[in-house]
Tab-separated table of C-alpha atoms in Angstrom:
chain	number	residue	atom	x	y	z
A	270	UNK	CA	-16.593	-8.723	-32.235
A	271	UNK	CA	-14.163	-10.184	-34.869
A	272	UNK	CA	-14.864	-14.010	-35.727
A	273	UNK	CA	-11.748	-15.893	-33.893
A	274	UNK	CA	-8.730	-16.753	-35.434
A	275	UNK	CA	-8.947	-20.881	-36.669
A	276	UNK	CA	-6.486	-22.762	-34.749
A	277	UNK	CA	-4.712	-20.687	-32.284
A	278	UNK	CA	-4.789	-22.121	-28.664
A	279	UNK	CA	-4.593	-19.384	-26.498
A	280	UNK	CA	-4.635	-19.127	-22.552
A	281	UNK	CA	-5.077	-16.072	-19.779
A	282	UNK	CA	-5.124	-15.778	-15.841
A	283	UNK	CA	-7.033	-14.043	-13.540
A	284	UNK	CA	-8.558	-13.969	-10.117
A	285	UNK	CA	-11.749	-13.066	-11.926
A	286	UNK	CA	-12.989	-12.152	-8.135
A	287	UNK	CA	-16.842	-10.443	-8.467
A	288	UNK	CA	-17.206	-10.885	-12.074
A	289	UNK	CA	-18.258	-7.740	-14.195
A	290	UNK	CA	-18.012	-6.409	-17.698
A	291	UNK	CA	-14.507	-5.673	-17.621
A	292	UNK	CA	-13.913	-9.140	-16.916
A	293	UNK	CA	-16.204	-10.204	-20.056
A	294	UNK	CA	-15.066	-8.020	-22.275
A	295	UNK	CA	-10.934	-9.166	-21.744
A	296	UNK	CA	-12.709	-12.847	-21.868
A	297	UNK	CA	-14.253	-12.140	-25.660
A	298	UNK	CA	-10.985	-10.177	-26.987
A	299	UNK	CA	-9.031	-13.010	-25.622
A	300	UNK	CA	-11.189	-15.430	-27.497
A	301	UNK	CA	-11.124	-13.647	-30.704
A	302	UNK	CA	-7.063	-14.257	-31.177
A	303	UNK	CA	-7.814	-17.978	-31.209
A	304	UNK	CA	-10.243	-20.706	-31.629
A	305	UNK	CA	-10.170	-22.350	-28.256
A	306	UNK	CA	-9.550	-19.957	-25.020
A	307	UNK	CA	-8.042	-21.820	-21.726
A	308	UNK	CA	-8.863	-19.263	-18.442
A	309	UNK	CA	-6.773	-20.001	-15.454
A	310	UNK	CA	-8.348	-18.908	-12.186
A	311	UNK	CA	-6.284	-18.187	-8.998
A	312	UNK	CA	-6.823	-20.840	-6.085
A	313	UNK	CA	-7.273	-19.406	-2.395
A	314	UNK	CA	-4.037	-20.483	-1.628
A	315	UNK	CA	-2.326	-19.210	-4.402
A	316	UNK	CA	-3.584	-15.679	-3.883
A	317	UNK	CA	-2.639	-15.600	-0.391
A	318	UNK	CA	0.810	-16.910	-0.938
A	319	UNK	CA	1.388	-13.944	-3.992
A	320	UNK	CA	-0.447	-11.455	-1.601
A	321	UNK	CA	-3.835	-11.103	-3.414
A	322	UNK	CA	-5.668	-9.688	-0.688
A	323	UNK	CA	-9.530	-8.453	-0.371
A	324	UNK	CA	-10.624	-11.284	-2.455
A	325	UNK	CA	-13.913	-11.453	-1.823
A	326	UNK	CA	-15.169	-14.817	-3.559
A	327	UNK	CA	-14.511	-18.211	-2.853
A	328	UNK	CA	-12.097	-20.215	-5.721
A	329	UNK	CA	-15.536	-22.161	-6.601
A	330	UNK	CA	-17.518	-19.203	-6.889
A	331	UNK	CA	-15.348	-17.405	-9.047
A	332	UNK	CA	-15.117	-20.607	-11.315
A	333	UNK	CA	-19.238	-20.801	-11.209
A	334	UNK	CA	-19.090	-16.973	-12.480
A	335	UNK	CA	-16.948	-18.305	-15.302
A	336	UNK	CA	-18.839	-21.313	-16.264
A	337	UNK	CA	-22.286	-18.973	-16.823
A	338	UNK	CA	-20.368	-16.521	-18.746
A	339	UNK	CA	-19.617	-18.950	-21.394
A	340	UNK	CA	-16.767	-17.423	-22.652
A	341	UNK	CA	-13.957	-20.376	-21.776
A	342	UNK	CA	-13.609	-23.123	-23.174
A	343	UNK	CA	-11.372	-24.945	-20.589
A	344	UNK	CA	-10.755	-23.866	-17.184
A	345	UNK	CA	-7.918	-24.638	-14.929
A	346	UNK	CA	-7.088	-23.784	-11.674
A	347	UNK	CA	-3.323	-21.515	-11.147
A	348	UNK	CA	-2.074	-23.147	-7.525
A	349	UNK	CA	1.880	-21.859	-7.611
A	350	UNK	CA	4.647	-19.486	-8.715
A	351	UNK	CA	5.867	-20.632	-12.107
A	352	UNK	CA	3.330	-23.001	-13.168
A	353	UNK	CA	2.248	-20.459	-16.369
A	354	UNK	CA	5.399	-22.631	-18.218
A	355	UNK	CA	3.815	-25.736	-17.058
A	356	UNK	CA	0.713	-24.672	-18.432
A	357	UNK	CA	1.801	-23.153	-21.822
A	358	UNK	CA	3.392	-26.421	-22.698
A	359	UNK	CA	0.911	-29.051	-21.123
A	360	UNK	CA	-2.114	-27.654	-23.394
A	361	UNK	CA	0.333	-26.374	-26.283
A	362	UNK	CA	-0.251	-22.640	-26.259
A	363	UNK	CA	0.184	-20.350	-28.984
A	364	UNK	CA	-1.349	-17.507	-27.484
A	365	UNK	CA	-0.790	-16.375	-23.970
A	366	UNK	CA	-3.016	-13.161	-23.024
A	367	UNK	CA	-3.135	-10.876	-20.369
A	368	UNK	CA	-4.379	-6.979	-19.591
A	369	UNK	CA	-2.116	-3.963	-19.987
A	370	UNK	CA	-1.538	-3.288	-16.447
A	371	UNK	CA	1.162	-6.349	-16.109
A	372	UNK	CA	2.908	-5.363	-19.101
A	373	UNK	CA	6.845	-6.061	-19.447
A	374	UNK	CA	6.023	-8.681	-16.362
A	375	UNK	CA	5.794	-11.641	-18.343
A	376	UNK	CA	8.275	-11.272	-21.618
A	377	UNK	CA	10.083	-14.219	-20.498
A	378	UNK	CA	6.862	-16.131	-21.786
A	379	UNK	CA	7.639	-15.297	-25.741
A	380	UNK	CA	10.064	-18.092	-25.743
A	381	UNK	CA	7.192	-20.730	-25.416
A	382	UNK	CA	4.349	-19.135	-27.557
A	383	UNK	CA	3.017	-15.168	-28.528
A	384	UNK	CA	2.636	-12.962	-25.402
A	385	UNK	CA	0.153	-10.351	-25.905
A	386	UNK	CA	-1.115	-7.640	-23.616
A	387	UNK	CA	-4.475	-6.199	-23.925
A	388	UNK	CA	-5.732	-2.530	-23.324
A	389	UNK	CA	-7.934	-1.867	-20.682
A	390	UNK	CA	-11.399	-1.579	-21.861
A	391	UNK	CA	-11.974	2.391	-22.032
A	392	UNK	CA	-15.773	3.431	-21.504
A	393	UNK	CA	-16.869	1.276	-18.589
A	394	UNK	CA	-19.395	2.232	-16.028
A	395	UNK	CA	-18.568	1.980	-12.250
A	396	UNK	CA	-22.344	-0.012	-12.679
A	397	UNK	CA	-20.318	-2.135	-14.917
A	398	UNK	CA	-17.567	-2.707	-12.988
A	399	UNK	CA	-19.675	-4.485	-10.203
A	400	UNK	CA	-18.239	-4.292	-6.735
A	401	UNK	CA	-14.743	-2.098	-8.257
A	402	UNK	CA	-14.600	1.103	-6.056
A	403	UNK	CA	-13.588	3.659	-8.666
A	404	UNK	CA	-10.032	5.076	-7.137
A	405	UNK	CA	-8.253	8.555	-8.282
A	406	UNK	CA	-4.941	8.953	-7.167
A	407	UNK	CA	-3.244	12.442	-6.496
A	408	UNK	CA	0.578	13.140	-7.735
A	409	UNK	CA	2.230	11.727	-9.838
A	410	UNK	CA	5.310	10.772	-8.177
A	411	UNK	CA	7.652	7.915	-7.548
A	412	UNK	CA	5.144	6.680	-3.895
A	413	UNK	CA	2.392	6.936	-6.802
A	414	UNK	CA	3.832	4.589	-9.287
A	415	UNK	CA	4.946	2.275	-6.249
A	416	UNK	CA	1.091	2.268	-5.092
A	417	UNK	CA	-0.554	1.673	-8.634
A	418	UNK	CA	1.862	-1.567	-9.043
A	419	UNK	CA	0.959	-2.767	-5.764
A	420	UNK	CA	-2.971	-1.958	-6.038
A	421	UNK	CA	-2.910	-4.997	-8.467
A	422	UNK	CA	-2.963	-7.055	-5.780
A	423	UNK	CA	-5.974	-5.598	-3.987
A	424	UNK	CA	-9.336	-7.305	-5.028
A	425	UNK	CA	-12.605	-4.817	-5.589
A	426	UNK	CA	-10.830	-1.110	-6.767
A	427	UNK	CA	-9.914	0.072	-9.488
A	428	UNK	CA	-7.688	3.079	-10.485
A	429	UNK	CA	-9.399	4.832	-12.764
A	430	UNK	CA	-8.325	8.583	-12.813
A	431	UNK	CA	-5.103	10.078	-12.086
A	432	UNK	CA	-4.545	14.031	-10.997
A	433	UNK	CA	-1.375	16.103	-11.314
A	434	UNK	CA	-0.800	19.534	-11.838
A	435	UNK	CA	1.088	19.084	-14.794
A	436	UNK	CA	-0.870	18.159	-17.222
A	437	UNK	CA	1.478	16.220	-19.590
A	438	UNK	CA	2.784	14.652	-15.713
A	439	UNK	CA	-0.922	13.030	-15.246
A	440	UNK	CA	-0.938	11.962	-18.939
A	441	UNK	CA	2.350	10.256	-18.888
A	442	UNK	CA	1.607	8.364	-15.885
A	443	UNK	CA	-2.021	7.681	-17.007
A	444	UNK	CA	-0.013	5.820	-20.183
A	445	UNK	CA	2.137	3.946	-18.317
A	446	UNK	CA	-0.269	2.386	-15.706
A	447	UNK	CA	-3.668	2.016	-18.281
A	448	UNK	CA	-5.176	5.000	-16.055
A	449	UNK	CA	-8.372	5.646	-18.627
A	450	UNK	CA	-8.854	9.238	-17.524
A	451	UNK	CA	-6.352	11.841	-16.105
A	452	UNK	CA	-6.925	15.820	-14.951
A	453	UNK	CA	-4.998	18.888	-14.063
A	454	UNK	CA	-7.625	19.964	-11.159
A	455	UNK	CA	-8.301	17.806	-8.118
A	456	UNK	CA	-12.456	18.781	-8.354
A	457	UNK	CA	-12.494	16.986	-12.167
A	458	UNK	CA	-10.594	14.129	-10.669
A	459	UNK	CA	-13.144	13.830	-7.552
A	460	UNK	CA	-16.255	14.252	-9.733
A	461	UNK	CA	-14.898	11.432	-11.619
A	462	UNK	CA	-14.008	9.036	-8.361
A	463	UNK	CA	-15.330	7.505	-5.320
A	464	UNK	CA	-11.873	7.767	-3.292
A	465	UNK	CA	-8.385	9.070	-3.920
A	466	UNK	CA	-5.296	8.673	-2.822
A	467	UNK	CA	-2.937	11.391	-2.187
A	468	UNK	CA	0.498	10.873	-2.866
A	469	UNK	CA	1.520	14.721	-3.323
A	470	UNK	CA	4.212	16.559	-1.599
A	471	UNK	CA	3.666	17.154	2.643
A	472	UNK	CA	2.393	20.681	2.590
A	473	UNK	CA	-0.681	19.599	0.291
A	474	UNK	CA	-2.038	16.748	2.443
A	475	UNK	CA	-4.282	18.489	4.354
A	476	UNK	CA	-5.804	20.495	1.770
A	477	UNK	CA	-6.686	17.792	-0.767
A	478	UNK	CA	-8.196	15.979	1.818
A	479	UNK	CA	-10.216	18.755	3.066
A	480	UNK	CA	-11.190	19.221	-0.094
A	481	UNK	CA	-12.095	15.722	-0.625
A	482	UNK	CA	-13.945	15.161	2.582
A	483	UNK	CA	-15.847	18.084	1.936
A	484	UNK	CA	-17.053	16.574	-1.284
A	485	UNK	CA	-17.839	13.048	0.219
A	486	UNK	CA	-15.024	11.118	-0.746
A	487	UNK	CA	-13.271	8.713	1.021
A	488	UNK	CA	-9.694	9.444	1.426
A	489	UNK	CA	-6.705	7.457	1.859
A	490	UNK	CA	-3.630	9.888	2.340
A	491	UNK	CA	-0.129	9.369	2.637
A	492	UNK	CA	1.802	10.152	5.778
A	493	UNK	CA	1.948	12.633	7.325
A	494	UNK	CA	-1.188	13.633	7.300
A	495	UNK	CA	-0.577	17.055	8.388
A	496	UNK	CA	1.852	18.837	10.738
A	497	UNK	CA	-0.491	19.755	13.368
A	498	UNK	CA	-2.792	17.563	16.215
A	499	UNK	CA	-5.518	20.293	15.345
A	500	UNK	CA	-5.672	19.849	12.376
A	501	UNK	CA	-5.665	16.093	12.336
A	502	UNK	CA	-8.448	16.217	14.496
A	503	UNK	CA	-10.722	18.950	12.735
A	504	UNK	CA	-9.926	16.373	9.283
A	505	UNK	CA	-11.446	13.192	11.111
A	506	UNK	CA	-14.134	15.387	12.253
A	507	UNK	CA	-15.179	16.400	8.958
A	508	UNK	CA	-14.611	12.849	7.424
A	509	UNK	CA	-17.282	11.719	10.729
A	510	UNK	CA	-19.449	14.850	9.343
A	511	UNK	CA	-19.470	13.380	5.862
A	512	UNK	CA	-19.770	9.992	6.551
A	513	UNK	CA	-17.007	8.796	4.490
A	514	UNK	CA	-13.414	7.078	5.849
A	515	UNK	CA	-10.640	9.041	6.482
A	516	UNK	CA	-7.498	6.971	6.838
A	517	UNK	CA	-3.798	8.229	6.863
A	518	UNK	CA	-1.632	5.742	5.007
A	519	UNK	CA	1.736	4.694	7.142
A	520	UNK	CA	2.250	1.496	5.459
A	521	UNK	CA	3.365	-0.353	8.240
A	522	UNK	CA	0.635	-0.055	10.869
A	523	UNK	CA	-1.231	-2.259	8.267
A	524	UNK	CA	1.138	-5.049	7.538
A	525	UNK	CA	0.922	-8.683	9.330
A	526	UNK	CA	4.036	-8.734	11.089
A	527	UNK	CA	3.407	-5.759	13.237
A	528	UNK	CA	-0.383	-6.214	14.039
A	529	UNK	CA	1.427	-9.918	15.346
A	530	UNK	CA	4.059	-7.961	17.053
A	531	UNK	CA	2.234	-5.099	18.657
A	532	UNK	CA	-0.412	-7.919	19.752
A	533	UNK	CA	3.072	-9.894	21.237
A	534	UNK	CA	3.879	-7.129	22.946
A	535	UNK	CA	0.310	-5.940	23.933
A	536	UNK	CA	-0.388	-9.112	25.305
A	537	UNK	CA	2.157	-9.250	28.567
A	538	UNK	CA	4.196	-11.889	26.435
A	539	UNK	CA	7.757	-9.663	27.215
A	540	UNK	CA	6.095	-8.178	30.553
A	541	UNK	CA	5.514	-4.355	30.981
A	542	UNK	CA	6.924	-2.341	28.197
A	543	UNK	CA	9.290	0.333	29.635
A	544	UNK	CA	11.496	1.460	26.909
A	545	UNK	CA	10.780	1.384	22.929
A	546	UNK	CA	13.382	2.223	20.229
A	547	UNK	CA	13.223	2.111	16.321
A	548	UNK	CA	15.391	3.836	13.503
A	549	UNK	CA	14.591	4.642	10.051
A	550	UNK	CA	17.618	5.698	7.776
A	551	UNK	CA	17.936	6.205	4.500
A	552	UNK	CA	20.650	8.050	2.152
A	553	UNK	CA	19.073	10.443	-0.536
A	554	UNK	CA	20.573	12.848	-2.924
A	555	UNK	CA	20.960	16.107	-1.662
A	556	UNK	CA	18.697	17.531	-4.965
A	557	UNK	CA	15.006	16.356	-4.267
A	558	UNK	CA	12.500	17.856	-2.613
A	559	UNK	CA	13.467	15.851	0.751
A	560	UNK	CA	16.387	18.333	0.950
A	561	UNK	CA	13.782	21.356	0.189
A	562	UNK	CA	13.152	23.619	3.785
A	563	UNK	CA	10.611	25.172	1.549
A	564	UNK	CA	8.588	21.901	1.180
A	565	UNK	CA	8.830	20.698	4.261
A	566	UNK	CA	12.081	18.316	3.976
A	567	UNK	CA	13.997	16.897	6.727
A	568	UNK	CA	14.552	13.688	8.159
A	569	UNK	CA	11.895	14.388	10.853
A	570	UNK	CA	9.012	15.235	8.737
A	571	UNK	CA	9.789	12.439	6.047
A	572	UNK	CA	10.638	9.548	8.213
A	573	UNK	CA	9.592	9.948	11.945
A	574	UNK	CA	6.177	8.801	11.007
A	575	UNK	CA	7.604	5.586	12.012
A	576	UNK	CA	8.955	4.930	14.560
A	577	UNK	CA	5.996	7.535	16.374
A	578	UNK	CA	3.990	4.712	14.992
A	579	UNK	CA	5.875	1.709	16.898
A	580	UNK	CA	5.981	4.101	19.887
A	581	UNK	CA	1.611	5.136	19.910
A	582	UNK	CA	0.590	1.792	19.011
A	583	UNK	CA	3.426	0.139	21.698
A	584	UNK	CA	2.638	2.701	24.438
A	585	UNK	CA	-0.848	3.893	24.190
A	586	UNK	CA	-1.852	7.376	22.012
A	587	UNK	CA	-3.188	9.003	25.061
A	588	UNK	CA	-0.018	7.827	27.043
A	589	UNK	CA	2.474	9.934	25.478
A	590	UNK	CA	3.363	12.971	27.881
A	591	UNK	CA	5.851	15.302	26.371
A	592	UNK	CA	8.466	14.911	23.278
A	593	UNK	CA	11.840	16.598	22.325
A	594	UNK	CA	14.065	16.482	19.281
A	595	UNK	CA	17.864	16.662	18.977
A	596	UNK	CA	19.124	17.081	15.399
A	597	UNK	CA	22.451	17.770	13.169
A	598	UNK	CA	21.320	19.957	9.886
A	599	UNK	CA	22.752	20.329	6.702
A	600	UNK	CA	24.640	23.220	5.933
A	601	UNK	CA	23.530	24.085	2.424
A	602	UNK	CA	19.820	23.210	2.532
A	603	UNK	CA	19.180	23.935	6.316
A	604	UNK	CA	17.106	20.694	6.950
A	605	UNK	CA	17.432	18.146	9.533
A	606	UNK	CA	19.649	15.426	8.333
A	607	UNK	CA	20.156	13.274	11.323
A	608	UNK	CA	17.122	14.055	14.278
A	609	UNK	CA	16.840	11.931	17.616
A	610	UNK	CA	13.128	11.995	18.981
A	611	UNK	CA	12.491	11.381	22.078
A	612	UNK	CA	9.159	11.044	24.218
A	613	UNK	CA	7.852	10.542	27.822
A	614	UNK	CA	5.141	8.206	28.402
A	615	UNK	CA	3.138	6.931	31.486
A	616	UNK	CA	5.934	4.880	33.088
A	617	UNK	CA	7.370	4.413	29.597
A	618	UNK	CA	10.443	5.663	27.179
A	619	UNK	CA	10.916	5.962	23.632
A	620	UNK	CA	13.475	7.365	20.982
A	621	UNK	CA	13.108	7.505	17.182
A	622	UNK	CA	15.756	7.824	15.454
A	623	UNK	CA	15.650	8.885	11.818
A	624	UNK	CA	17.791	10.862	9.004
A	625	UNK	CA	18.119	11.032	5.547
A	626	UNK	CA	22.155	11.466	5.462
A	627	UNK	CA	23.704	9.140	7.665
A	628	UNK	CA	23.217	5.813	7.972
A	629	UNK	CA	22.235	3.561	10.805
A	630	UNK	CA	20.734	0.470	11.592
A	631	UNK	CA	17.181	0.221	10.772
A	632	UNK	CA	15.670	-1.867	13.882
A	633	UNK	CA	13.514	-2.217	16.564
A	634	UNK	CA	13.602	-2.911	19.887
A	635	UNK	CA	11.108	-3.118	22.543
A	636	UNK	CA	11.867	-3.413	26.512
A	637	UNK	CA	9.915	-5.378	28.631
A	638	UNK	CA	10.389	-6.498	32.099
A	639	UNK	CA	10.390	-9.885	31.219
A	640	UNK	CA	11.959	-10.148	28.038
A	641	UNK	CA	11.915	-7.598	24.875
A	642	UNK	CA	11.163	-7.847	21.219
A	643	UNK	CA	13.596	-7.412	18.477
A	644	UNK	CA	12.412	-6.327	14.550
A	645	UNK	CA	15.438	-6.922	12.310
A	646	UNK	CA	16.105	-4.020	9.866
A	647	UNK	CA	14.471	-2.814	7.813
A	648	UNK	CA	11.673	-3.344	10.586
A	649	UNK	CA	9.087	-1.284	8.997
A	650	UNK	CA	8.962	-4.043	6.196
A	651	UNK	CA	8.575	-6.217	9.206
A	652	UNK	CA	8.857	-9.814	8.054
A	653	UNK	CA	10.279	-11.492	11.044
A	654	UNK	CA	10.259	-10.448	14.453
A	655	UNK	CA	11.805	-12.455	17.779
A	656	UNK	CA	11.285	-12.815	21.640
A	657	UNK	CA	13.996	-12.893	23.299
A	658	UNK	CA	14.720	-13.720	27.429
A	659	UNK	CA	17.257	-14.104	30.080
A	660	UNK	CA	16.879	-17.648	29.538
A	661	UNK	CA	17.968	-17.848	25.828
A	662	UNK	CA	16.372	-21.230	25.567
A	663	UNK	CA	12.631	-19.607	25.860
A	664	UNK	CA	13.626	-16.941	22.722
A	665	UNK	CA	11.527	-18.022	19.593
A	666	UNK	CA	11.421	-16.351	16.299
A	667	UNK	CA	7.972	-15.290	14.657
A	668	UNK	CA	8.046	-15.025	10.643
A	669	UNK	CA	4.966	-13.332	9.214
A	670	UNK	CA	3.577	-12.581	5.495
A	671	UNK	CA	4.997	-9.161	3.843
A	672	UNK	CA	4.450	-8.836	0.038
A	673	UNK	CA	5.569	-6.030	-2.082
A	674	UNK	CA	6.922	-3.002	-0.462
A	675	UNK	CA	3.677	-2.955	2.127
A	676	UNK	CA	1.409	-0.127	0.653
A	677	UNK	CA	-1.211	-3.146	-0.973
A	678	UNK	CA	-1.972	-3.592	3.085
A	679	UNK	CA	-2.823	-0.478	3.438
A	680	UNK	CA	-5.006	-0.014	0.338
A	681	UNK	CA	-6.524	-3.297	1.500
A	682	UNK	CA	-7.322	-2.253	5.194
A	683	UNK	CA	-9.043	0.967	3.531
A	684	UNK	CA	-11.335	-1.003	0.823
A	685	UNK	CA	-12.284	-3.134	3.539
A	686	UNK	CA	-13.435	0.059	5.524
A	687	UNK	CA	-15.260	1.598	3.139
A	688	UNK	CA	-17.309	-1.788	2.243
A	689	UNK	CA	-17.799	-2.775	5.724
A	690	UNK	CA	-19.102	0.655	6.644
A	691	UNK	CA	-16.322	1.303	9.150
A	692	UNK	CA	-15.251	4.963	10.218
A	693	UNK	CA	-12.053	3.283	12.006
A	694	UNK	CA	-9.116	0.906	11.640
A	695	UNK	CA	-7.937	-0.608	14.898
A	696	UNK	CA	-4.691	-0.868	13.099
A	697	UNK	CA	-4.278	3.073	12.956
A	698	UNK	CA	-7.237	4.954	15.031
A	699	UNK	CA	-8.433	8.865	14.572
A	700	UNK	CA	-6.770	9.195	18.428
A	701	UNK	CA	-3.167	7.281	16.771
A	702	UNK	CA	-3.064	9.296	14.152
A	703	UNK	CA	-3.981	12.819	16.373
A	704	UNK	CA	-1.056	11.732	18.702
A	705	UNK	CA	1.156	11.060	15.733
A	706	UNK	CA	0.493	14.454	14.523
A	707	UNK	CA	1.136	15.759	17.833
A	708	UNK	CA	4.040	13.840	18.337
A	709	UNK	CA	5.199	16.085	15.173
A	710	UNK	CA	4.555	18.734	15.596
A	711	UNK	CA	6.231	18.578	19.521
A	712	UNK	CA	9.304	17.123	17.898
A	713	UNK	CA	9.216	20.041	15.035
A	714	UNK	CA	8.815	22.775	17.907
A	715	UNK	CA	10.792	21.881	20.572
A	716	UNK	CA	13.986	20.811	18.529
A	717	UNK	CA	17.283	21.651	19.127
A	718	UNK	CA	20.526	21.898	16.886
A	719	UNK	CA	23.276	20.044	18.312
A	720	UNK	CA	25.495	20.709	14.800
A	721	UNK	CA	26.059	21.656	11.456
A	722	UNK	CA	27.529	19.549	8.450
């Protein structure tokens, strides 16, 4: 290691949750770009408030871990948004220091003192990274790039590998997120991992988890799993086989808000639920593969995911009797641009709406004999959520945590499975996910074109 520059004052942040080699080795390059290093550790609070989830040490543990490293010279505690300003000109920072993966986020900082960003350390053995599960993600799309920003935020993995099967695809996005190794098969990818992520297009779900599973890694795919409730079913069965966690990745199911709201409504608090409906809408250019009948595009297959969740997890996954599907297509691509879903529970109603060319309110609503629940729009970024009654002086509103665009709750929920030595989620179950599937595949099959535009 170089000998440190004389004089330079220079200061970095971190959760530093679990700490490893990685952790050291940013320390000592850190150190060696000044002559006096400040690290600023995360408090409890402040991690919850910025969403920092799975964090798996106390604040004072974390600082302990610090202390026997030796590597800081000062250490502070971080407690709230916007104190890194505070900081840089309280202990008169020249040097402000920070890893690769938050690069561009803090520019603004140059106008107080240097802002560097240091490479990830290439070479490092999953040994080394103590208590990291090594994570390989598949595609190398947009939902990709969303999910490697928000994995920052999720304490004890680490992206590590990225698969595409373009090549110069999986090396471009490798670049831009510090991914230290990147493939053009799916087996070098899952020799190289302990989980992936699947982010590809809907007809290759199934497969790369199958593949996967069969290898004896965990799996964490995006929705929908698959098209079919029999094939959902034989993939939990192998992950059970295997002994590793299978978990299909609708955002939402995982989120704060509606574990609060589906335990609102679960709980009697609006009476018995007799009627639930949610919408999902969004406008997309007619020239991606949403629009492509060939890759399994359509409103119903990209969005109804959704509000099938609010309507299992509302009404029961064994409940749901018998499902239909009304839709308007487009007249150049053939898919479903605008698709009303509707199912028949035990005593119980429901109706999805969802398209990808017209544009409706995005809310919830569910009935109750006593009351019923309202979910503003967009309500599967739930934030906020109300009760509402005949007597309007009994309505209350519920706020709840959402950070990000949802998918670190997800990632979180799955880390926590896999270290916990949990096959299920009672936020999304094998059986939810089986009737969601079947709930698709109903909805696909028994779907009838009311027009053309």
């Amino acid at each position: 290691m170089a000998p440190p520059t004389v004089g330079k004052r220079c200061i970095t942040y971190g959760t530093f949750d679990l700490f490893h080699h990685g952790h050291m080795r940013l320390l000592e390059r850190a150190r060696a770009l000044g002559s006096h290093l400040i690290v600023a550790v995360t408090s409890d609070g402040f991690d919850a408030a910025r969403g920092k989830l799975n964090v798996r040490q106390t604040l004072v543990e974390r600082i302990e871990a610090l202390q026997k490293s030796g590597l800081a010279d000062q250490i502070i505690v971080e407690e709230y948004h916007g104190q890194k300003v505070h900081d840089i000109v309280k202990y008169k920072v020249d040097v402000f220091v920070i890893g690769s993966d938050w690069r561009g986020t803090f520019d603004y900082l140059a106008s107080y003192c240097e802002v560097v960003y240091l490479e990830r350390t290439a070479g490092i053995s999953s040994s080394q990274l103590r208590g990291e599960l090594r994570l390989g993600i598949v595609g190398s799309g947009r939902i990709a790039a969303r999910f490697a920003r928000e994995a920052k935020f999720v304490s004890g993995v680490r992206i590590t590998g990225i698969f595409s099967r373009s090549l110069s695809s999986a090396t471009a996005f490798a670049a831009e997120w510090g991914i230290p190794h990147y493939f053009d098969t799916v087996e070098a990818l899952l020799d190289a991992v302990d989980a992936i992520y699947i982010a590809s297009p809907h007809l290759t779900h199934a497969s790369y988890a199958r593949t996967a599973l069969q290898a004896g890694r965990h799996v964490l795919c995006e929705k929908p799993l698959c098209f079919t409730s029999q094939e959902a079913q034989g993939l939990y069965t192998l992950a059970s086989e295997r002994g590793v966690v299978l978990l299909e990745a609708i955002k939402t199911a995982f989120m704060p808000g509606f574990r609060q709201m589906v335990a609102a409504a679960q709980t009697g608090q609006v009476g018995k639920i007799c009627f639930v409906s949610a919408t999902c809408t969004m406008l997309k250019p007619p020239t991606g593969r949403e629009y492509d009948i060939e890759q399994a595009g359509g409103s119903i297959t990209e969005l109804v995911s959704y509000p099938l969740l609010a309507v299992v997890k509302l009404l029961g996954p064994g409940q749901i009797q018998s499902v239909s599907s009304k839709s308007i297509r487009d007249s150049r691509s053939g898919i479903d641009i605008f698709s009303r879903v509707d199912a028949v529970a035990d005593g119980a109603l429901a109706s999805g709406t969802v398209a990808l060319g017209v544009k409706a309110e995005g809310d919830l609503v569910v009935a109750g004999t006593e009351g019923y629940i309202y979910v503003p729009a967009p309500w599967w970024l739930i934030r906020s959520f109300q009760l509402r009654f005949e007597d309007p002086t009994k309505c209350r509103e519920i706020s709840t945590l959402m950070e990000g665009d949802g998918l670190r709750y997800e990632l979180a929920e799955f880390i926590k499975m896999i270290t916990e030595g949990r096959s299920e989620s009672p936020d999304l179950t094998p059986k939810d996910s089986c009737a969601i599937a079947w709930c698709i595949e109903r909805a696909r099959s028994e779907c009838q074109t009311i027009g053309v535009q």
